[in-house]
Amino acid sequence: KMESVISYFLSIGTQYILEGNYDAARTCTVFARWFEQCTAVGLHKTQALINRVKVDDANNSSDIHTLVKFLRKRIPCKCLDKKYKEVKDTAKLGFCYNPECTIPNGQVERSKTFYCSRCRNVTYCSRDCQKADSAIHKHECDKFVAEIAKFEAKKQSQCPTIS
């Protein structure tokens, strides 16, 4: 059962946070997030695509806030409440998906990122970076948009009509 696998990674990741082993906790979090996304797409069919930004955010080694918050929201106990209070004022970081971005490691405060307005599956640090990457991203974006449209059409066709 996929939920059991996710629960396992959440449990182990939480234990690593409490031990101060953030790299190991991050690895568990990436797996948990990946399996959550796979479950939403393949099993529950609640979304069209794996949200790459969410998976990548879980893997951001500079963002302890997102790591602790992700685990804290998904575990039944309160054992991460104290840790969350320590890190909640830390900026959440995101990535600029332009490979030519001049910001070190493409890391930018998440509140300042821009999503691709078509696919919403990549983020950029600025409109200039988004424009610079548009020729490369366009091909991937077209595939994402087609998959989303196919998903939405199927969802609409399964809705009962009200007469």
Tab-separated table of N, CA and C in Angstrom:
chain	number	residue	atom	x	y	z
A	1	LYS	N	0.833	-1.177	0.000
A	1	LYS	CA	0.000	0.000	0.000
A	1	LYS	C	0.889	1.256	0.000
A	2	MET	N	0.616	2.162	-0.919
A	2	MET	CA	1.449	3.356	-1.069
A	2	MET	C	1.413	4.243	0.174
A	3	GLU	N	0.254	4.344	0.827
A	3	GLU	CA	0.140	5.182	2.025
A	3	GLU	C	1.070	4.692	3.134
A	4	SER	N	1.272	3.384	3.217
A	4	SER	CA	2.184	2.825	4.225
A	4	SER	C	3.630	3.214	3.931
A	5	VAL	N	3.987	3.211	2.663
A	5	VAL	CA	5.339	3.610	2.263
A	5	VAL	C	5.561	5.087	2.605
A	6	ILE	N	4.577	5.912	2.289
A	6	ILE	CA	4.670	7.347	2.595
A	6	ILE	C	4.790	7.546	4.100
A	7	SER	N	3.959	6.856	4.849
A	7	SER	CA	3.982	6.957	6.310
A	7	SER	C	5.347	6.557	6.873
A	8	TYR	N	5.928	5.526	6.305
A	8	TYR	CA	7.262	5.085	6.732
A	8	TYR	C	8.280	6.210	6.550
A	9	PHE	N	8.305	6.807	5.362
A	9	PHE	CA	9.273	7.874	5.101
A	9	PHE	C	9.018	9.094	5.985
A	10	LEU	N	7.758	9.404	6.261
A	10	LEU	CA	7.436	10.529	7.149
A	10	LEU	C	7.935	10.252	8.564
A	11	SER	N	7.727	9.036	9.025
A	11	SER	CA	8.153	8.655	10.373
A	11	SER	C	9.677	8.713	10.517
A	12	ILE	N	10.362	8.115	9.579
A	12	ILE	CA	11.828	8.089	9.631
A	12	ILE	C	12.384	9.507	9.467
A	13	GLY	N	11.803	10.278	8.550
A	13	GLY	CA	12.245	11.663	8.342
A	13	GLY	C	12.074	12.499	9.601
A	14	THR	N	10.963	12.313	10.294
A	14	THR	CA	10.720	13.033	11.552
A	14	THR	C	11.765	12.653	12.589
A	15	GLN	N	12.066	11.385	12.681
A	15	GLN	CA	13.087	10.932	13.637
A	15	GLN	C	14.433	11.575	13.309
A	16	TYR	N	14.781	11.648	12.032
A	16	TYR	CA	16.049	12.280	11.648
A	16	TYR	C	16.077	13.762	12.014
A	17	ILE	N	14.965	14.456	11.858
A	17	ILE	CA	14.898	15.872	12.250
A	17	ILE	C	15.188	16.005	13.748
A	18	LEU	N	14.540	15.167	14.533
A	18	LEU	CA	14.716	15.224	15.988
A	18	LEU	C	16.150	14.906	16.397
A	19	GLU	N	16.840	14.111	15.588
A	19	GLU	CA	18.251	13.782	15.854
A	19	GLU	C	19.200	14.836	15.284
A	20	GLY	N	18.664	15.769	14.494
A	20	GLY	CA	19.509	16.801	13.890
A	20	GLY	C	20.163	16.389	12.586
A	21	ASN	N	19.728	15.268	12.020
A	21	ASN	CA	20.297	14.778	10.761
A	21	ASN	C	19.410	15.264	9.605
A	22	TYR	N	19.603	16.514	9.213
A	22	TYR	CA	18.716	17.144	8.222
A	22	TYR	C	18.886	16.574	6.815
A	23	ASP	N	20.083	16.141	6.469
A	23	ASP	CA	20.283	15.561	5.130
A	23	ASP	C	19.491	14.267	4.979
A	24	ALA	N	19.551	13.408	5.991
A	24	ALA	CA	18.796	12.150	5.940
A	24	ALA	C	17.291	12.432	5.978
A	25	ALA	N	16.886	13.423	6.785
A	25	ALA	CA	15.464	13.798	6.844
A	25	ALA	C	14.998	14.299	5.483
A	26	ARG	N	15.847	15.059	4.820
A	26	ARG	CA	15.496	15.599	3.501
A	26	ARG	C	15.327	14.464	2.482
A	27	THR	N	16.186	13.479	2.533
A	27	THR	CA	16.070	12.330	1.627
A	27	THR	C	14.734	11.622	1.846
A	28	CYS	N	14.371	11.396	3.096
A	28	CYS	CA	13.080	10.766	3.397
A	28	CYS	C	11.926	11.636	2.911
A	29	THR	N	12.058	12.942	3.082
A	29	THR	CA	11.006	13.872	2.668
A	29	THR	C	10.832	13.860	1.155
A	30	VAL	N	11.935	13.805	0.426
A	30	VAL	CA	11.845	13.750	-1.037
A	30	VAL	C	11.101	12.487	-1.467
A	31	PHE	N	11.430	11.367	-0.860
A	31	PHE	CA	10.721	10.127	-1.201
A	31	PHE	C	9.240	10.217	-0.838
A	32	ALA	N	8.937	10.743	0.346
A	32	ALA	CA	7.532	10.881	0.752
A	32	ALA	C	6.784	11.790	-0.216
A	33	ARG	N	7.377	12.915	-0.563
A	33	ARG	CA	6.736	13.859	-1.493
A	33	ARG	C	6.566	13.213	-2.860
A	34	TRP	N	7.571	12.514	-3.333
A	34	TRP	CA	7.503	11.847	-4.637
A	34	TRP	C	6.367	10.826	-4.656
A	35	PHE	N	6.297	9.996	-3.620
A	35	PHE	CA	5.243	8.983	-3.559
A	35	PHE	C	3.863	9.620	-3.395
A	36	GLU	N	3.763	10.726	-2.673
A	36	GLU	CA	2.485	11.446	-2.588
A	36	GLU	C	2.048	11.920	-3.973
A	37	GLN	N	2.988	12.467	-4.718
A	37	GLN	CA	2.680	12.957	-6.052
A	37	GLN	C	2.301	11.794	-6.987
A	38	CYS	N	3.044	10.702	-6.916
A	38	CYS	CA	2.727	9.525	-7.741
A	38	CYS	C	1.345	8.976	-7.401
A	39	THR	N	1.001	8.960	-6.128
A	39	THR	CA	-0.310	8.487	-5.680
A	39	THR	C	-1.413	9.393	-6.218
A	40	ALA	N	-1.193	10.701	-6.140
A	40	ALA	CA	-2.198	11.658	-6.622
A	40	ALA	C	-2.418	11.511	-8.127
A	41	VAL	N	-1.344	11.260	-8.872
A	41	VAL	CA	-1.448	11.144	-10.331
A	41	VAL	C	-1.951	9.765	-10.746
A	42	GLY	N	-1.311	8.718	-10.249
A	42	GLY	CA	-1.597	7.374	-10.737
A	42	GLY	C	-2.707	6.626	-10.041
A	43	LEU	N	-2.821	6.803	-8.739
A	43	LEU	CA	-3.773	6.013	-7.967
A	43	LEU	C	-5.102	6.743	-7.770
A	44	HIS	N	-5.031	7.931	-7.217
A	44	HIS	CA	-6.251	8.689	-6.935
A	44	HIS	C	-6.730	9.517	-8.118
A	45	LYS	N	-5.826	9.779	-9.041
A	45	LYS	CA	-6.132	10.574	-10.243
A	45	LYS	C	-6.736	11.944	-9.891
A	46	THR	N	-6.106	12.604	-8.915
A	46	THR	CA	-6.564	13.926	-8.492
A	46	THR	C	-5.776	15.060	-9.137
A	47	GLN	N	-4.703	14.725	-9.840
A	47	GLN	CA	-3.940	15.728	-10.573
A	47	GLN	C	-3.336	15.078	-11.807
A	48	ALA	N	-3.034	15.929	-12.801
A	48	ALA	CA	-2.572	15.425	-14.091
A	48	ALA	C	-1.104	15.023	-14.088
A	49	LEU	N	-0.285	15.787	-13.389
A	49	LEU	CA	1.168	15.600	-13.437
A	49	LEU	C	1.772	15.616	-12.041
A	50	ILE	N	2.935	15.017	-11.931
A	50	ILE	CA	3.719	15.161	-10.715
A	50	ILE	C	4.189	16.604	-10.665
A	51	ASN	N	3.952	17.264	-9.552
A	51	ASN	CA	4.357	18.660	-9.400
A	51	ASN	C	5.846	18.693	-9.068
A	52	ARG	N	6.622	18.949	-10.079
A	52	ARG	CA	8.073	18.940	-9.980
A	52	ARG	C	8.581	19.975	-8.979
A	53	VAL	N	7.935	21.125	-8.929
A	53	VAL	CA	8.363	22.185	-8.011
A	53	VAL	C	8.258	21.698	-6.561
A	54	LYS	N	7.189	21.019	-6.228
A	54	LYS	CA	7.010	20.525	-4.860
A	54	LYS	C	8.075	19.500	-4.494
A	55	VAL	N	8.391	18.618	-5.428
A	55	VAL	CA	9.424	17.616	-5.171
A	55	VAL	C	10.781	18.300	-5.017
A	56	ASP	N	11.084	19.235	-5.902
A	56	ASP	CA	12.364	19.948	-5.820
A	56	ASP	C	12.471	20.784	-4.552
A	57	ASP	N	11.373	21.415	-4.140
A	57	ASP	CA	11.393	22.201	-2.895
A	57	ASP	C	11.734	21.317	-1.696
A	58	ALA	N	11.264	20.087	-1.708
A	58	ALA	CA	11.564	19.164	-0.611
A	58	ALA	C	13.051	18.808	-0.581
A	59	ASN	N	13.717	18.962	-1.702
A	59	ASN	CA	15.131	18.590	-1.817
A	59	ASN	C	16.076	19.780	-1.649
A	60	ASN	N	15.557	20.933	-1.287
A	60	ASN	CA	16.383	22.138	-1.174
A	60	ASN	C	17.150	22.117	0.148
A	61	SER	N	18.446	21.900	0.067
A	61	SER	CA	19.265	21.741	1.273
A	61	SER	C	19.387	23.015	2.100
A	62	SER	N	19.042	24.156	1.548
A	62	SER	CA	19.135	25.415	2.290
A	62	SER	C	17.835	25.798	2.981
A	63	ASP	N	16.774	25.025	2.781
A	63	ASP	CA	15.452	25.415	3.273
A	63	ASP	C	14.956	24.478	4.367
A	64	ILE	N	15.346	24.761	5.592
A	64	ILE	CA	14.928	23.950	6.735
A	64	ILE	C	13.454	24.178	7.067
A	65	HIS	N	12.947	25.375	6.794
A	65	HIS	CA	11.552	25.707	7.075
A	65	HIS	C	10.606	24.746	6.351
A	66	THR	N	10.783	24.614	5.044
A	66	THR	CA	9.912	23.742	4.250
A	66	THR	C	10.030	22.287	4.696
A	67	LEU	N	11.232	21.869	5.025
A	67	LEU	CA	11.462	20.493	5.470
A	67	LEU	C	10.662	20.190	6.738
A	68	VAL	N	10.808	21.025	7.743
A	68	VAL	CA	10.114	20.794	9.017
A	68	VAL	C	8.603	20.941	8.845
A	69	LYS	N	8.184	21.947	8.117
A	69	LYS	CA	6.745	22.172	7.923
A	69	LYS	C	6.092	20.992	7.196
A	70	PHE	N	6.764	20.488	6.161
A	70	PHE	CA	6.231	19.348	5.407
A	70	PHE	C	5.963	18.165	6.340
A	71	LEU	N	6.953	17.814	7.136
A	71	LEU	CA	6.796	16.666	8.033
A	71	LEU	C	5.775	16.950	9.130
A	72	ARG	N	5.833	18.130	9.713
A	72	ARG	CA	4.946	18.499	10.825
A	72	ARG	C	3.474	18.402	10.422
A	73	LYS	N	3.157	18.809	9.186
A	73	LYS	CA	1.764	18.781	8.728
A	73	LYS	C	1.250	17.364	8.484
A	74	ARG	N	2.151	16.403	8.383
A	74	ARG	CA	1.736	15.068	7.980
A	74	ARG	C	1.841	14.006	9.078
A	75	ILE	N	2.384	14.377	10.214
A	75	ILE	CA	2.500	13.390	11.286
A	75	ILE	C	1.429	13.652	12.343
A	76	PRO	N	0.960	12.600	13.020
A	76	PRO	CA	-0.130	12.774	13.985
A	76	PRO	C	0.306	13.374	15.326
A	77	CYS	N	1.599	13.326	15.648
A	77	CYS	CA	2.050	13.821	16.951
A	77	CYS	C	2.481	15.291	16.866
A	78	LYS	N	2.858	15.835	17.986
A	78	LYS	CA	3.270	17.252	18.083
A	78	LYS	C	4.781	17.385	18.270
A	79	CYS	N	5.531	16.323	17.972
A	79	CYS	CA	6.956	16.302	18.306
A	79	CYS	C	7.794	17.311	17.502
A	80	LEU	N	7.279	17.819	16.399
A	80	LEU	CA	8.038	18.805	15.619
A	80	LEU	C	7.576	20.241	15.874
A	81	ASP	N	6.627	20.439	16.779
A	81	ASP	CA	6.123	21.792	17.043
A	81	ASP	C	7.227	22.732	17.521
A	82	LYS	N	8.045	22.264	18.436
A	82	LYS	CA	9.137	23.104	18.963
A	82	LYS	C	10.128	23.460	17.847
A	83	LYS	N	10.487	22.475	17.059
A	83	LYS	CA	11.440	22.715	15.958
A	83	LYS	C	10.847	23.690	14.951
A	84	TYR	N	9.552	23.552	14.685
A	84	TYR	CA	8.907	24.454	13.728
A	84	TYR	C	8.941	25.898	14.230
A	85	LYS	N	8.722	26.091	15.525
A	85	LYS	CA	8.781	27.443	16.087
A	85	LYS	C	10.170	28.048	15.890
A	86	GLU	N	11.202	27.213	15.946
A	86	GLU	CA	12.580	27.682	15.748
A	86	GLU	C	12.837	28.117	14.307
A	87	VAL	N	12.210	27.449	13.339
A	87	VAL	CA	12.551	27.670	11.927
A	87	VAL	C	11.489	28.427	11.127
A	88	LYS	N	10.338	28.702	11.736
A	88	LYS	CA	9.235	29.259	10.956
A	88	LYS	C	9.513	30.640	10.378
A	89	ASP	N	10.432	31.401	10.965
A	89	ASP	CA	10.756	32.719	10.436
A	89	ASP	C	11.852	32.676	9.372
A	90	THR	N	12.390	31.492	9.125
A	90	THR	CA	13.394	31.317	8.081
A	90	THR	C	12.710	31.381	6.718
A	91	ALA	N	13.308	32.080	5.791
A	91	ALA	CA	12.714	32.221	4.453
A	91	ALA	C	12.602	30.863	3.770
A	92	LYS	N	11.477	30.651	3.097
A	92	LYS	CA	11.299	29.458	2.266
A	92	LYS	C	11.998	29.743	0.940
A	93	LEU	N	12.772	28.801	0.472
A	93	LEU	CA	13.525	29.001	-0.755
A	93	LEU	C	12.978	28.149	-1.880
A	94	GLY	N	13.045	28.672	-3.075
A	94	GLY	CA	12.642	27.948	-4.270
A	94	GLY	C	13.767	27.999	-5.285
A	95	PHE	N	13.498	27.474	-6.463
A	95	PHE	CA	14.509	27.401	-7.515
A	95	PHE	C	14.073	28.163	-8.752
A	96	CYS	N	15.041	28.715	-9.425
A	96	CYS	CA	14.827	29.256	-10.758
A	96	CYS	C	15.221	28.149	-11.731
A	97	TYR	N	14.316	27.776	-12.607
A	97	TYR	CA	14.557	26.662	-13.516
A	97	TYR	C	15.315	27.061	-14.777
A	98	ASN	N	15.703	28.318	-14.879
A	98	ASN	CA	16.534	28.738	-16.008
A	98	ASN	C	17.961	28.265	-15.731
A	99	PRO	N	18.491	27.348	-16.547
A	99	PRO	CA	19.841	26.841	-16.293
A	99	PRO	C	20.917	27.931	-16.385
A	100	GLU	N	20.599	29.037	-17.022
A	100	GLU	CA	21.553	30.138	-17.165
A	100	GLU	C	21.357	31.221	-16.106
A	101	CYS	N	20.540	30.990	-15.101
A	101	CYS	CA	20.273	31.980	-14.059
A	101	CYS	C	21.588	32.367	-13.368
A	102	THR	N	21.720	33.652	-13.095
A	102	THR	CA	22.961	34.151	-12.486
A	102	THR	C	22.936	34.093	-10.954
A	103	ILE	N	21.792	33.804	-10.360
A	103	ILE	CA	21.707	33.671	-8.898
A	103	ILE	C	22.393	32.362	-8.500
A	104	PRO	N	23.246	32.389	-7.474
A	104	PRO	CA	23.944	31.165	-7.061
A	104	PRO	C	22.984	30.001	-6.806
A	105	ASN	N	23.248	28.897	-7.456
A	105	ASN	CA	22.439	27.675	-7.361
A	105	ASN	C	20.986	27.884	-7.770
A	106	GLY	N	20.665	29.026	-8.358
A	106	GLY	CA	19.305	29.313	-8.784
A	106	GLY	C	18.320	29.404	-7.632
A	107	GLN	N	18.826	29.580	-6.403
A	107	GLN	CA	17.949	29.619	-5.232
A	107	GLN	C	17.475	31.039	-4.970
A	108	VAL	N	16.170	31.159	-4.777
A	108	VAL	CA	15.563	32.463	-4.544
A	108	VAL	C	14.450	32.293	-3.517
A	109	GLU	N	14.165	33.350	-2.781
A	109	GLU	CA	13.065	33.295	-1.828
A	109	GLU	C	11.788	32.906	-2.588
A	110	ARG	N	11.093	31.886	-2.102
A	110	ARG	CA	9.961	31.322	-2.833
A	110	ARG	C	8.858	32.344	-3.116
A	111	SER	N	8.643	33.278	-2.207
A	111	SER	CA	7.582	34.275	-2.409
A	111	SER	C	7.876	35.197	-3.589
A	112	LYS	N	9.118	35.191	-4.059
A	112	LYS	CA	9.501	36.055	-5.180
A	112	LYS	C	9.610	35.298	-6.507
A	113	THR	N	9.238	34.031	-6.499
A	113	THR	CA	9.330	33.257	-7.737
A	113	THR	C	8.089	33.451	-8.596
A	114	PHE	N	8.250	33.184	-9.890
A	114	PHE	CA	7.162	33.257	-10.861
A	114	PHE	C	6.973	31.865	-11.449
A	115	TYR	N	5.750	31.382	-11.442
A	115	TYR	CA	5.440	30.108	-12.097
A	115	TYR	C	5.253	30.345	-13.587
A	116	CYS	N	5.559	29.338	-14.384
A	116	CYS	CA	5.183	29.378	-15.794
A	116	CYS	C	3.662	29.467	-15.804
A	117	SER	N	3.125	30.451	-16.480
A	117	SER	CA	1.678	30.677	-16.451
A	117	SER	C	0.907	29.610	-17.226
A	118	ARG	N	1.579	28.875	-18.089
A	118	ARG	CA	0.881	27.832	-18.853
A	118	ARG	C	0.834	26.510	-18.104
A	119	CYS	N	1.979	25.982	-17.717
A	119	CYS	CA	2.007	24.641	-17.118
A	119	CYS	C	2.077	24.663	-15.590
A	120	ARG	N	2.544	25.746	-15.036
A	120	ARG	CA	2.712	25.892	-13.584
A	120	ARG	C	3.577	24.779	-12.997
A	121	ASN	N	4.505	24.268	-13.796
A	121	ASN	CA	5.343	23.165	-13.350
A	121	ASN	C	6.808	23.556	-13.192
A	122	VAL	N	7.137	24.817	-13.441
A	122	VAL	CA	8.484	25.337	-13.200
A	122	VAL	C	8.353	26.758	-12.645
A	123	THR	N	9.397	27.205	-11.963
A	123	THR	CA	9.413	28.563	-11.418
A	123	THR	C	10.671	29.286	-11.876
A	124	TYR	N	10.582	30.599	-11.834
A	124	TYR	CA	11.707	31.449	-12.236
A	124	TYR	C	11.884	32.563	-11.218
A	125	CYS	N	13.108	33.082	-11.138
A	125	CYS	CA	13.396	34.155	-10.191
A	125	CYS	C	12.935	35.509	-10.715
A	126	SER	N	12.755	35.617	-12.030
A	126	SER	CA	12.345	36.891	-12.625
A	126	SER	C	11.711	36.630	-13.985
A	127	ARG	N	11.040	37.644	-14.498
A	127	ARG	CA	10.463	37.544	-15.851
A	127	ARG	C	11.582	37.416	-16.880
A	128	ASP	N	12.716	38.067	-16.627
A	128	ASP	CA	13.850	37.970	-17.558
A	128	ASP	C	14.358	36.533	-17.659
A	129	CYS	N	14.475	35.850	-16.514
A	129	CYS	CA	14.913	34.445	-16.540
A	129	CYS	C	13.879	33.571	-17.238
A	130	GLN	N	12.614	33.875	-17.021
A	130	GLN	CA	11.553	33.113	-17.677
A	130	GLN	C	11.642	33.292	-19.195
A	131	LYS	N	11.829	34.518	-19.649
A	131	LYS	CA	11.969	34.783	-21.086
A	131	LYS	C	13.197	34.091	-21.657
A	132	ALA	N	14.306	34.158	-20.920
A	132	ALA	CA	15.554	33.562	-21.389
A	132	ALA	C	15.426	32.041	-21.547
A	133	ASP	N	14.600	31.419	-20.726
A	133	ASP	CA	14.436	29.965	-20.767
A	133	ASP	C	13.276	29.520	-21.657
A	134	SER	N	12.519	30.458	-22.186
A	134	SER	CA	11.278	30.106	-22.893
A	134	SER	C	11.496	29.180	-24.086
A	135	ALA	N	12.559	29.375	-24.847
A	135	ALA	CA	12.796	28.509	-26.015
A	135	ALA	C	13.046	27.062	-25.592
A	136	ILE	N	13.746	26.884	-24.491
A	136	ILE	CA	14.040	25.536	-23.992
A	136	ILE	C	12.788	24.937	-23.334
A	137	HIS	N	12.151	25.718	-22.496
A	137	HIS	CA	11.004	25.212	-21.724
A	137	HIS	C	9.770	24.969	-22.587
A	138	LYS	N	9.639	25.680	-23.681
A	138	LYS	CA	8.424	25.608	-24.503
A	138	LYS	C	8.042	24.173	-24.876
A	139	HIS	N	9.009	23.377	-25.283
A	139	HIS	CA	8.730	21.999	-25.714
A	139	HIS	C	8.196	21.155	-24.548
A	140	GLU	N	8.831	21.280	-23.406
A	140	GLU	CA	8.384	20.564	-22.218
A	140	GLU	C	7.014	21.091	-21.777
A	141	CYS	N	6.859	22.398	-21.827
A	141	CYS	CA	5.619	23.050	-21.406
A	141	CYS	C	4.448	22.581	-22.273
A	142	ASP	N	4.660	22.499	-23.584
A	142	ASP	CA	3.604	22.032	-24.485
A	142	ASP	C	3.132	20.632	-24.095
A	143	LYS	N	4.067	19.765	-23.732
A	143	LYS	CA	3.713	18.407	-23.304
A	143	LYS	C	2.917	18.440	-22.002
A	144	PHE	N	3.368	19.265	-21.054
A	144	PHE	CA	2.658	19.394	-19.774
A	144	PHE	C	1.236	19.898	-19.988
A	145	VAL	N	1.094	20.943	-20.796
A	145	VAL	CA	-0.215	21.548	-21.035
A	145	VAL	C	-1.149	20.546	-21.720
A	146	ALA	N	-0.624	19.772	-22.658
A	146	ALA	CA	-1.434	18.758	-23.341
A	146	ALA	C	-1.900	17.692	-22.345
A	147	GLU	N	-1.015	17.286	-21.466
A	147	GLU	CA	-1.362	16.275	-20.466
A	147	GLU	C	-2.414	16.818	-19.485
A	148	ILE	N	-2.277	18.073	-19.098
A	148	ILE	CA	-3.255	18.700	-18.200
A	148	ILE	C	-4.609	18.804	-18.890
A	149	ALA	N	-4.612	19.208	-20.152
A	149	ALA	CA	-5.872	19.327	-20.906
A	149	ALA	C	-6.549	17.967	-21.036
A	150	LYS	N	-5.763	16.939	-21.319
A	150	LYS	CA	-6.297	15.579	-21.428
A	150	LYS	C	-6.911	15.143	-20.086
A	151	PHE	N	-6.222	15.432	-19.005
A	151	PHE	CA	-6.701	15.090	-17.669
A	151	PHE	C	-8.010	15.818	-17.369
A	152	GLU	N	-8.053	17.120	-17.645
A	152	GLU	CA	-9.254	17.926	-17.371
A	152	GLU	C	-10.436	17.463	-18.225
A	153	ALA	N	-10.184	17.114	-19.494
A	153	ALA	CA	-11.258	16.635	-20.372
A	153	ALA	C	-11.827	15.312	-19.847
A	154	LYS	N	-10.949	14.438	-19.411
A	154	LYS	CA	-11.396	13.154	-18.870
A	154	LYS	C	-12.200	13.366	-17.593
A	155	LYS	N	-11.736	14.284	-16.760
A	155	LYS	CA	-12.442	14.595	-15.523
A	155	LYS	C	-13.838	15.149	-15.817
A	156	GLN	N	-13.931	16.035	-16.804
A	156	GLN	CA	-15.220	16.619	-17.193
A	156	GLN	C	-16.162	15.560	-17.735
A	157	SER	N	-15.624	14.631	-18.521
A	157	SER	CA	-16.473	13.598	-19.124
A	157	SER	C	-17.017	12.624	-18.069
A	158	GLN	N	-16.361	12.546	-16.940
A	158	GLN	CA	-16.791	11.641	-15.877
A	158	GLN	C	-17.777	12.308	-14.912
A	159	CYS	N	-17.934	13.623	-15.026
A	159	CYS	CA	-18.872	14.344	-14.148
A	159	CYS	C	-20.291	14.089	-14.625
A	160	PRO	N	-21.181	13.779	-13.691
A	160	PRO	CA	-22.579	13.605	-14.096
A	160	PRO	C	-23.173	14.962	-14.487
A	161	THR	N	-23.974	14.956	-15.529
A	161	THR	CA	-24.619	16.191	-15.964
A	161	THR	C	-25.885	16.407	-15.145
A	162	ILE	N	-26.139	17.651	-14.806
A	162	ILE	CA	-27.329	18.005	-14.031
A	162	ILE	C	-28.394	18.489	-15.010
A	163	SER	N	-29.572	17.867	-14.944
A	163	SER	CA	-30.629	18.294	-15.858
A	163	SER	C	-31.701	19.055	-15.134
